[in-house]
Coordinates of C-alpha atoms in Angstrom, one line a residue:
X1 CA -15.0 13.4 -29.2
X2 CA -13.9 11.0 -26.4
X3 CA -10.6 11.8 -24.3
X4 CA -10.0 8.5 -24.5
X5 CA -9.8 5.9 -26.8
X6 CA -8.6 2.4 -26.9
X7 CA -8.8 0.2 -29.9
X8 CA -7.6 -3.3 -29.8
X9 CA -4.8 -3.0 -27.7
X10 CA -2.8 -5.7 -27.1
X11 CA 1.2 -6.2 -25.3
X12 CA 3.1 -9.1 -24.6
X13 CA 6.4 -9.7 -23.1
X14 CA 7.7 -12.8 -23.9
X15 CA 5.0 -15.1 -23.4
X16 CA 2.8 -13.4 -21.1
X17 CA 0.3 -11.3 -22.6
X18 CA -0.2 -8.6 -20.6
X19 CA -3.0 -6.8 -22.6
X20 CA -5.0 -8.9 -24.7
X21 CA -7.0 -7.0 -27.4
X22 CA -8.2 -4.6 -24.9
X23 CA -11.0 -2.0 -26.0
X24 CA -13.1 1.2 -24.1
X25 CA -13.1 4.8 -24.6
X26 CA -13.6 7.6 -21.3
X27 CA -15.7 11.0 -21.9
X28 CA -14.4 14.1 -21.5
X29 CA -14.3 15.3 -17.8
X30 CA -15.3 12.0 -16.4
X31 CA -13.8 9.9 -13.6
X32 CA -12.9 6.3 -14.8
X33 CA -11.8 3.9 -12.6
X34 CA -8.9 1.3 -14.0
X35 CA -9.6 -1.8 -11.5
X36 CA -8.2 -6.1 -11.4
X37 CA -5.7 -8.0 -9.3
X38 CA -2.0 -7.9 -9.2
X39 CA -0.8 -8.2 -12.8
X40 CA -3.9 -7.8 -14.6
X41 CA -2.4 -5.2 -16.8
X42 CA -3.3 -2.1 -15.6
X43 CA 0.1 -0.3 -15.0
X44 CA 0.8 -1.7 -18.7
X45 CA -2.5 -0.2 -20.1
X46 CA -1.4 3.5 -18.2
X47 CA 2.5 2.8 -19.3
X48 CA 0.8 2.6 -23.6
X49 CA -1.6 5.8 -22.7
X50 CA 1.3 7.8 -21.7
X51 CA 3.1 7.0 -24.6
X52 CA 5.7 5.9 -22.1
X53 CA 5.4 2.2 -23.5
X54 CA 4.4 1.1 -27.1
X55 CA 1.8 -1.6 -27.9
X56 CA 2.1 -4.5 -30.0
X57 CA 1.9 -3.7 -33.8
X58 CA -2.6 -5.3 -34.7
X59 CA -1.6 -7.8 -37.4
X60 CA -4.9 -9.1 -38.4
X61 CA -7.2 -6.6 -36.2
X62 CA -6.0 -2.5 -36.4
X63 CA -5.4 -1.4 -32.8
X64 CA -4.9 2.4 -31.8
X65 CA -4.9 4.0 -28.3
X66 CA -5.3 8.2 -28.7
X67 CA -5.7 11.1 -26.2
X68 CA -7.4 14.1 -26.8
X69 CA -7.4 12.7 -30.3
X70 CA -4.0 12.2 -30.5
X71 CA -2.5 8.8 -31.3
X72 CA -0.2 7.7 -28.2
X73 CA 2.7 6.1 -30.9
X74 CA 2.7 8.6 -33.8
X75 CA 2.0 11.6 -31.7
X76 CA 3.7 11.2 -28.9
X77 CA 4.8 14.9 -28.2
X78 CA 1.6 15.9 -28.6
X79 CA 0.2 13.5 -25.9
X80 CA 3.0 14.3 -23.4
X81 CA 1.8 18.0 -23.6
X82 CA -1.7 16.9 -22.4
X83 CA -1.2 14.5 -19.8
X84 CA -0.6 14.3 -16.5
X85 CA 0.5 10.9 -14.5
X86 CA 1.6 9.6 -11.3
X87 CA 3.2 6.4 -11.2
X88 CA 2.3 3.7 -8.9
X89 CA 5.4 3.9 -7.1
X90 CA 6.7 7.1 -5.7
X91 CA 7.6 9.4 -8.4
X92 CA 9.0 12.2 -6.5
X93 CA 12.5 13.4 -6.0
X94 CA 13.1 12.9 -2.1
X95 CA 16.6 14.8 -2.0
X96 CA 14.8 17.6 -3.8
X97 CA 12.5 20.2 -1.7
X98 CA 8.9 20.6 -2.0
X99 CA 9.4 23.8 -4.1
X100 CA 12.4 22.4 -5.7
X101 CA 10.2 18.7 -7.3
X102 CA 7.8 21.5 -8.4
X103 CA 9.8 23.5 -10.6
X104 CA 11.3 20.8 -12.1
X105 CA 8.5 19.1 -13.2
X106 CA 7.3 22.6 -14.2
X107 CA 10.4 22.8 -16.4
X108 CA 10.2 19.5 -17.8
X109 CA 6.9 20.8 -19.3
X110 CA 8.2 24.4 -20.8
X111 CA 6.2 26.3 -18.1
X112 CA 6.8 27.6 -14.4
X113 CA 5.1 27.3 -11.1
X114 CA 4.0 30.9 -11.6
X115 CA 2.5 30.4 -15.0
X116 CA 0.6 27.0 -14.1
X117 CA -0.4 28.1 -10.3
X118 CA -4.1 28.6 -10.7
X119 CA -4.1 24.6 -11.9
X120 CA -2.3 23.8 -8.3
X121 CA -3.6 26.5 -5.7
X122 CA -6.4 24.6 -4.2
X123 CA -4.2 22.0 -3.7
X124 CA -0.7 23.4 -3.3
X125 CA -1.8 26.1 -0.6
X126 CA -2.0 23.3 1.7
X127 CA 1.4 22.1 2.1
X128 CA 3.1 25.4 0.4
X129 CA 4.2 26.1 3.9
X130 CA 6.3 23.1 3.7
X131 CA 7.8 24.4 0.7
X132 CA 11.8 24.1 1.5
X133 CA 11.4 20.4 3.1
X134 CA 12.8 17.9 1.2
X135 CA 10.2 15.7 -0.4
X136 CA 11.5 12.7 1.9
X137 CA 11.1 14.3 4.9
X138 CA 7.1 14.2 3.9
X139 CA 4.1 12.5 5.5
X140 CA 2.3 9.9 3.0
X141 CA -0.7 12.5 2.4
X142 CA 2.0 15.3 2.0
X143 CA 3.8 13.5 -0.6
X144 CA 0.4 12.4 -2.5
X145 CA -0.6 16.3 -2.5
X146 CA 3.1 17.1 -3.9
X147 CA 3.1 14.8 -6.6
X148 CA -0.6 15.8 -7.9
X149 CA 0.6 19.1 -7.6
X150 CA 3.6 18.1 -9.9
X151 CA 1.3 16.0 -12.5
X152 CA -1.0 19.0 -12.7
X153 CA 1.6 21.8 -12.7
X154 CA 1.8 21.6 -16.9
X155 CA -2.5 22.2 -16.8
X156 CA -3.0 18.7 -18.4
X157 CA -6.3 18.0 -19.7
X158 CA -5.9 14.2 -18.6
X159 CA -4.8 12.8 -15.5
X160 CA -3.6 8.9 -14.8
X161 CA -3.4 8.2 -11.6
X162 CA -1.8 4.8 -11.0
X163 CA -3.1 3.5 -7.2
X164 CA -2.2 7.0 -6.2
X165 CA -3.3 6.9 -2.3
X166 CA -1.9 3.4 -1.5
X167 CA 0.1 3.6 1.8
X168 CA -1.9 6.6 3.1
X169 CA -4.1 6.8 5.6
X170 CA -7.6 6.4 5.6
X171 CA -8.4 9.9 6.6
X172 CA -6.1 11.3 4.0
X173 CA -7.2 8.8 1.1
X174 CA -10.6 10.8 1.6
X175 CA -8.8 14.0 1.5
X176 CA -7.1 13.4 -1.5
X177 CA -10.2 12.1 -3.6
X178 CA -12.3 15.5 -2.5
X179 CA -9.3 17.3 -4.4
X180 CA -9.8 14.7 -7.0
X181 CA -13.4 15.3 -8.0
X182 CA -13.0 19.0 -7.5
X183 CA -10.7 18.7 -10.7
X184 CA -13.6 17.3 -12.5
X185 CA -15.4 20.9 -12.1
X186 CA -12.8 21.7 -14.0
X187 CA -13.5 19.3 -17.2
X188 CA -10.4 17.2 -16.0
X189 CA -10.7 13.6 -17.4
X190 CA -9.4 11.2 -15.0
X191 CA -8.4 7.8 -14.9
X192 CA -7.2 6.2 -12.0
X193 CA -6.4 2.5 -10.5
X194 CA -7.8 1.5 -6.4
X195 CA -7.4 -0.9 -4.5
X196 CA -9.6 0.6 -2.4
X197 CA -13.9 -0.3 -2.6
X198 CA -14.6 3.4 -1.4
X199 CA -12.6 4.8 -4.1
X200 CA -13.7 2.7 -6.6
X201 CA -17.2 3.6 -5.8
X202 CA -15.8 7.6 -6.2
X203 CA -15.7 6.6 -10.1
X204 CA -18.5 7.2 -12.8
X205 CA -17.6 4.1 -14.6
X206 CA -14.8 1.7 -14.2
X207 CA -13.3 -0.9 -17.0
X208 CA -12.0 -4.4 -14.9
X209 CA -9.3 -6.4 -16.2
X210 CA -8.1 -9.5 -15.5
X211 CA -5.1 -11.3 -16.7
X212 CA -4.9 -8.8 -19.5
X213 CA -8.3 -9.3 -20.9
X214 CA -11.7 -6.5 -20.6
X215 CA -14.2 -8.7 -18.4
X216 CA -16.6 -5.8 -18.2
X217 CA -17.3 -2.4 -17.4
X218 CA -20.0 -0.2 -16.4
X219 CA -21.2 1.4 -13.1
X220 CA -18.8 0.8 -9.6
X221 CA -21.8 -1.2 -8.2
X222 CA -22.8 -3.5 -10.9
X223 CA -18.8 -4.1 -11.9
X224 CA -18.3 -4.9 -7.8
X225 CA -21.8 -6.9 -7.4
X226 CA -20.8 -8.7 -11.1
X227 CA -17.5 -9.9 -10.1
X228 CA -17.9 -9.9 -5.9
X229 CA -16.2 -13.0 -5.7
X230 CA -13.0 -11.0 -6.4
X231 CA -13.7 -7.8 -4.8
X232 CA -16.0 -8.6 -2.4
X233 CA -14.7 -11.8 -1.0
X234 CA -16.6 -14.0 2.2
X235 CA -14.8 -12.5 5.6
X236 CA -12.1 -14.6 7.6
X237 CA -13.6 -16.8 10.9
X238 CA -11.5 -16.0 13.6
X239 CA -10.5 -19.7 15.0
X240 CA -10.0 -19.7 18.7
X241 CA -6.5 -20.8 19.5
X242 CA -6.0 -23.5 22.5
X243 CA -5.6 -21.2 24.8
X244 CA -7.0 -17.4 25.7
X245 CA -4.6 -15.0 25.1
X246 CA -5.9 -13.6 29.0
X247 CA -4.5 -16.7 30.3
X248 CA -0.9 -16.2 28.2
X249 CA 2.1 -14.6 28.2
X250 CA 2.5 -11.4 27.5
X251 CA 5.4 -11.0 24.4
X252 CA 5.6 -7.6 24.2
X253 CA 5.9 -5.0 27.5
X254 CA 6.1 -1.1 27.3
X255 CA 5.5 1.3 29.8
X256 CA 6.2 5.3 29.0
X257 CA 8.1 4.7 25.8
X258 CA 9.7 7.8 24.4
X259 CA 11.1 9.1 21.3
X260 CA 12.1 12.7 20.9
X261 CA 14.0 14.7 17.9
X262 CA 14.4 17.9 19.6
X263 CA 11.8 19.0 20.9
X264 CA 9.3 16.7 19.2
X265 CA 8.0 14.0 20.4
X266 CA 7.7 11.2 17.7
X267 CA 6.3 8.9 20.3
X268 CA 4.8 9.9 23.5
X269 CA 4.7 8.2 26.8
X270 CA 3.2 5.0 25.6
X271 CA 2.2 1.8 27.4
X272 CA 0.7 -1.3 26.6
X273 CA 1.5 -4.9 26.5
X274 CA 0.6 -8.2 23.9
X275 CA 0.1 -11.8 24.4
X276 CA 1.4 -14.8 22.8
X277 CA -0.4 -15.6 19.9
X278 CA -2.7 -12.6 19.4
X279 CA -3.1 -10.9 16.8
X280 CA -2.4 -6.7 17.7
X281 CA -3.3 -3.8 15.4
X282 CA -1.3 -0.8 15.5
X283 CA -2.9 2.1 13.7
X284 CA -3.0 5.8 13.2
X285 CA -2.4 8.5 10.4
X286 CA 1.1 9.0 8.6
X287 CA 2.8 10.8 10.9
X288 CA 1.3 9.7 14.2
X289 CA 4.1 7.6 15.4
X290 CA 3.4 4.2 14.5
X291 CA 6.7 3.5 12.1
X292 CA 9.0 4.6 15.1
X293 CA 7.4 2.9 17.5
X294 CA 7.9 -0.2 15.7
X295 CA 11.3 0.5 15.1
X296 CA 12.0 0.6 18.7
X297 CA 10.3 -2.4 19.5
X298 CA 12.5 -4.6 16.7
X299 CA 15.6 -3.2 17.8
X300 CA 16.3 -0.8 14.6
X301 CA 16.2 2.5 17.1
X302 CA 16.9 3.6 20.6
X303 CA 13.9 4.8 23.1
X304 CA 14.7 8.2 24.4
X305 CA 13.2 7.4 27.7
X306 CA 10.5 4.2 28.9
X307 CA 11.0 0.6 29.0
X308 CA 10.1 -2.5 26.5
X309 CA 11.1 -5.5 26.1
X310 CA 10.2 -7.9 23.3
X311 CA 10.3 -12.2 23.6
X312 CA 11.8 -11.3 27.0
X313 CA 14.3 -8.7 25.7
X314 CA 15.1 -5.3 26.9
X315 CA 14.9 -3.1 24.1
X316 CA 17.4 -0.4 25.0
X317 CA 20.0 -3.5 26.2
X318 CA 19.6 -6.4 24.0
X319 CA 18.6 -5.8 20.7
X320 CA 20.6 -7.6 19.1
X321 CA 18.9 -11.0 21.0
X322 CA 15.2 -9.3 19.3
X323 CA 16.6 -9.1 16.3
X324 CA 17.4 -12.9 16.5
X325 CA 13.8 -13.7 18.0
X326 CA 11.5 -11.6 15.5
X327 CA 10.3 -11.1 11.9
X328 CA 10.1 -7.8 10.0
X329 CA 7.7 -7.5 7.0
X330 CA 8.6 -3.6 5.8
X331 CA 6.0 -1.7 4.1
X332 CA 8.9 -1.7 1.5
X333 CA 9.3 -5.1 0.2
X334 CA 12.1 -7.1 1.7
X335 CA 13.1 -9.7 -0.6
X336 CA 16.1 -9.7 -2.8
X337 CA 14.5 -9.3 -6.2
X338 CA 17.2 -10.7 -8.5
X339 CA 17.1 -14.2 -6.6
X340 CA 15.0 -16.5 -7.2
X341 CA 12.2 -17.8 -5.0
X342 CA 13.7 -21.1 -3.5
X343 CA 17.4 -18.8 -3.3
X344 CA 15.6 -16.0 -1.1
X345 CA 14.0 -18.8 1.2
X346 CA 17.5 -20.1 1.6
X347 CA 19.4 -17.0 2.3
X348 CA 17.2 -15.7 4.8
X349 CA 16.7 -19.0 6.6
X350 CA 20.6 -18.8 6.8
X351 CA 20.8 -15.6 8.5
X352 CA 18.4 -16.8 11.0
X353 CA 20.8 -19.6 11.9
X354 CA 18.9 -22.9 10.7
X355 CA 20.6 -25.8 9.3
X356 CA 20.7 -26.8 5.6
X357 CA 18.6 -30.0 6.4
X358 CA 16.0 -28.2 8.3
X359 CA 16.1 -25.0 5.5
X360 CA 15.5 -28.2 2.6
X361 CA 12.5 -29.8 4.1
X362 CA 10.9 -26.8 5.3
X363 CA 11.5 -24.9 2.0
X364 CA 9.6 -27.9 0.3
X365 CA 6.8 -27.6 2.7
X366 CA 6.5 -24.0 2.2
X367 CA 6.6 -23.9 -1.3
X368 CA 4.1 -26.6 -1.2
X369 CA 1.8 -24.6 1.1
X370 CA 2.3 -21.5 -1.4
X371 CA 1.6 -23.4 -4.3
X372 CA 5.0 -21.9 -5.8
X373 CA 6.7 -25.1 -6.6
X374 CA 6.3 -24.5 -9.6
X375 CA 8.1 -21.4 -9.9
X376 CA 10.9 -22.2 -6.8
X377 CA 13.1 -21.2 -9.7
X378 CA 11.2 -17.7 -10.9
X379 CA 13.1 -14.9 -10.0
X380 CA 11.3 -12.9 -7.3
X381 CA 10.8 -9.6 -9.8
X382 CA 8.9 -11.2 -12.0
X383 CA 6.7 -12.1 -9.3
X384 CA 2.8 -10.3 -8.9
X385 CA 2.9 -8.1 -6.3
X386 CA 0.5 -10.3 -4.2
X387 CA 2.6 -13.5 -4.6
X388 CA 5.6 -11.5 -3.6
X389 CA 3.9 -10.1 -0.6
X390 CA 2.8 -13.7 0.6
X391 CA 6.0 -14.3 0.2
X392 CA 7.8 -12.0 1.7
X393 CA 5.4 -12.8 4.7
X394 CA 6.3 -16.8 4.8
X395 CA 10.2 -16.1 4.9
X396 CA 9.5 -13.2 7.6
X397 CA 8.2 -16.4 9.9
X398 CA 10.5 -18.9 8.6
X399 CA 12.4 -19.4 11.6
X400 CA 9.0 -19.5 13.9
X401 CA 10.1 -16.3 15.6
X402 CA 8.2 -15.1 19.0
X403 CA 6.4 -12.0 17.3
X404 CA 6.5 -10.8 13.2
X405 CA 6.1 -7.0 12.7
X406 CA 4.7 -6.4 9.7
X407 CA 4.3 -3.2 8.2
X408 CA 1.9 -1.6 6.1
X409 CA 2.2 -5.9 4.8
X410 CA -0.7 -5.4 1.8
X411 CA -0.4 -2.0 0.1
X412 CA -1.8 -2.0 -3.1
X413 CA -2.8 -5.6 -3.0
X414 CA -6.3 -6.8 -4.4
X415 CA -9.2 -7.7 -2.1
X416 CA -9.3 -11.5 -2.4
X417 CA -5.2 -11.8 -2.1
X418 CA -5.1 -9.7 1.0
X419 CA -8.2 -12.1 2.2
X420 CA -5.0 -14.7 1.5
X421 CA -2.9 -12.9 3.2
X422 CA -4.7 -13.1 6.0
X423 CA -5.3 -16.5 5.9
X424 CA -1.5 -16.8 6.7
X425 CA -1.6 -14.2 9.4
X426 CA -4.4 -16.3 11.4
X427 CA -2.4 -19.6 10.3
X428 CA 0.8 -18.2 12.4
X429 CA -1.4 -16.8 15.3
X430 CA -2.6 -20.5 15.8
X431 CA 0.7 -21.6 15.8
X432 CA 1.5 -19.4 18.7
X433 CA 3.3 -16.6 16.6
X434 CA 2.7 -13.1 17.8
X435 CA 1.6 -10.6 15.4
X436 CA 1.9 -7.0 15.4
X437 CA 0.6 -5.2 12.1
X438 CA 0.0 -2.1 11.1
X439 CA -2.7 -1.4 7.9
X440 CA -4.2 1.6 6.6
X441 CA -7.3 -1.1 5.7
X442 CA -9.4 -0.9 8.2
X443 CA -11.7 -4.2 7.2
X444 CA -8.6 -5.8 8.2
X445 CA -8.6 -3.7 11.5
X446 CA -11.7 -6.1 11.9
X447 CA -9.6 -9.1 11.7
X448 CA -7.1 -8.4 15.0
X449 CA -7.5 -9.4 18.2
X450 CA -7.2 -5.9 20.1
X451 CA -6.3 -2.6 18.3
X452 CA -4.6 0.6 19.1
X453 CA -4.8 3.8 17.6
X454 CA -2.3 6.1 18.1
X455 CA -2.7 10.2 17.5
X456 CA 0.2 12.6 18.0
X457 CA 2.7 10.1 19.3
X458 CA -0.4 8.7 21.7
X459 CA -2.7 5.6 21.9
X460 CA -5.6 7.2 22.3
X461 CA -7.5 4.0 22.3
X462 CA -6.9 0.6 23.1
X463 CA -9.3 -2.6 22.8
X464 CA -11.0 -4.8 20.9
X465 CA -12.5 -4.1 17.4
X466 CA -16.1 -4.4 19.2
X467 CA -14.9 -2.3 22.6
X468 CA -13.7 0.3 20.4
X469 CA -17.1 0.6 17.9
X470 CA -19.1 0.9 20.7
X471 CA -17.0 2.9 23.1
X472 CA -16.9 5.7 20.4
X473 CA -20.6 4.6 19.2
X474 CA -19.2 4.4 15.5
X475 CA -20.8 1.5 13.3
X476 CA -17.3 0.2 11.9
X477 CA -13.7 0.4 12.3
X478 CA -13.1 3.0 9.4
X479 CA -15.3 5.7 11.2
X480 CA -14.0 4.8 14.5
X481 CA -10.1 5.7 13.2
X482 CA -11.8 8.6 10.8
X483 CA -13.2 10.1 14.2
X484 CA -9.8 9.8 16.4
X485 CA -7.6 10.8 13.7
X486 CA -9.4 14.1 13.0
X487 CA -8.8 15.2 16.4
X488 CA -5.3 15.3 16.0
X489 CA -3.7 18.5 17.3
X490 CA 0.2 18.5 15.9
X491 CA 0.6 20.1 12.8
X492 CA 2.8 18.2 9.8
X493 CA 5.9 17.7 11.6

């Protein structure tokens, strides 16, 4: 008997069909990858398996979904019991302690930490010394080995794992899937959506969907070489701009930058400067610094100690003026999602101080260059996620700022959107707009200018994609960060 099985499925709501007579079945113990862009229907497809969502009702064909051989609509209890999932988004408890999310989830289930330890311990002994710190207070891999403990707490015999690792580092992403396959040993079936090539290549088989429908599924490689104009799309040429970024400006300035809490040091003793119109890569592992440092920069925190300034402005003195001369792209999206498209362009193009004439013909041009005039009017929720993200991007630059920060700016967004993305990113360094990004992708660490990589609160390296390959003789980006960020020293702080 299969632990899976999915006959027919269809949902709709409204008139988009978000599964469309969708069929496969996974073996018992096997690692199945869920892959498609944004809004193909894969959340939907993990939502019916759950039983936390029911399917359309097969009027001319009969559709089922079961687990473990129990039907997902008429035995839902059942199912519950044998299950394990963790939601796309973050489906911990942050006010809650790390030993606190784990016994309720343990009680949600009828059972105890105690009782369902052996399940966790491989897993759980690594951040069990973290027990009494509140979930929030986590790094990105810390929290991704909490809530696997929490899904696993119950001993499921199925897992779904719903683009568990996005946000986290590249070095922890590998940690977490070696915990992953050692559940397999263990006759754990597991089912899991990626963004990520390398762990859709960690799959036995994986099913692709797109726009609701089953387009194929077999092996990682023949699924990726099949359909590479999706996952595997052409690179970006990097255009030069008119001028050398040696012979510009520079936009951003720091020397000795500090940021203590107590007696640790967040960020420490940094320097480095960027040009006007490059493109500059600011990496490192959750928890090396990068998110404070950034927040100093943009006016959203004070420097303990050290200078910056930002389109001219002193960061400790005149934040306000940076706030005035930047975008901001959070890792969390930053739009207003019960506006519409064209009211979200017009509200943020009002804070930055343009006039309604200006906002009007720009907002046309935009929407234009988007190919969203068609949906000016669609409110921004009902958005996919890469739409939103572009979005979210275009109104960050609205006002043709000096520099755009943009955080963590594609998360969980599909290969050839992020390509996209990127297209926009180059787009607004030829224009002359500074960009400072931080990614946990590292083909897009490719794409920048120069890079830093910063390990406990340090750049430990600074240059050029190229400098940096061969300074550390690593053939790509990803080993070159994988090779720095295992050196760090600090423990979880």
């Amino acid at each position: 008997m299969n632990a899976i099985e999915v006959n027919h499925v269809s949902k709709s709501y409204g008139q988009v069909k978000a599964l469309d007579d969708v069929s496969f079945s996974v073996s018992k113990g096997e690692v199945f990858g869920l892959i498609g862009p944004d809004g193909a229907g894969k959340t939907t497809m993990f939502r019916i398996l759950c039983s936390l969502l029911l399917p359309d009702r097969g009027l001319q064909i009969p559709s089922n979904a079961t687990v473990d051989g129990f039907d997902v609509v008429r035995q839902i209890r059942e199912v519950r019991c044998r299950v394990g999932y963790m939601p796309g988004k973050f489906s911990l408890y942050q006010d809650l302690t790390v030993q606190e999310n784990l016994e309720f989830f343990a009680t949600l289930f009828g059972t105890t930490v105690e009782a369902g330890y052996d399940s966790i311990r491989a897993i759980y002994s690594q951040i069990e010394r973290f027990k009494d710190r509140k979930a929030g207070a986590l790094s990105g891999g810390m929290k991704q080995k909490l809530a696997l403990c929490c899904a696993l707490v119950h001993s499921p015999s199925v897992l779904f794992l719903d683009e568990p690792t996005t946000g986290v580092d590249p070095v922890s992403r590998k940690e977490f899937w070696e915990m992953l396959l050692t559940l397999k040993e263990r006759s754990i079936t597991i089912v899991a959506s990626t963004p990520y090539l390398d762990e859709v290549r960690c799959c036995e088989r994986v099913a692709f969907l797109d726009r609701g429908q089953l387009r194929g599924i077999g092996t990682p490689d023949a699924i990726l070489d099949e359909f590479r104009d999706i996952f595997n799309p052409p690179g970006i040429e990097k255009a030069e701009t008119e001028l050398q970024h040696t012979e510009q400006e520079n936009v951003i300035e720091v020397e000795h930058l500090v940021k203590a809490f107590g007696t640790f040091h967040a960020v420490d003793d940094i320097s480095f400067s960027v040009k006007r119109g490059e493109i500059f890569g600011f990496l490192g592992a959750n928890g090396a610094g990068k998110t404070t440092a950034m927040h100093m920069l943009t006016g959203l925190n004070q420097p303990t100690s050290g200078t910056g300034t930002v389109c001219g402005f002193n960061i400790r003195t005149q934040h306000e003026q940076i706030k005035k001369h930047i975008g901001y792209m959070s890792q969390r999206f930053s739009l207003y999602e019960d506006l519409t498209v064209s009211e979200n362009i017009r509200l943020f193009a009002g804070i930055y101080g343009m006039k309604s004439e200006e906002i009007r013909v720009k907002s046309e041009e935009l929407l234009r260059r988007l190919q969203f005039t068609e949906h000016k009017d669609t409110l921004v929720k009902s958005l996919p996620l890469g739409w939103k993200q572009k979005l979210a991007f275009s109104v960050s630059i609205f006002h043709e700022p000096g520099v755009v920060f943009l955080d963590e700016p594609t998360g969980g967004v599909d290969p050839a959107t992020r390509r996209q993305f990127w297209e926009l990113i180059y787009d607004a360094a030829r224009r002359g707009i500074t960009v400072f990004v931080t990614t946990h992708y590292m083909d897009e660490a490719e794409y920048c200018d120069r890079i830093s990589i910063m390990v406990d609160g340090k750049i430990s390296a600074l240059g050029t994609p190229d400098e940096l390959k061969a300074r550390f003789h690593q053939p790509d980006m990803d080993h070159v960060f994988t090779y720095l960020a295992r050196q760090a020293k600090r423990s979880e702080k």
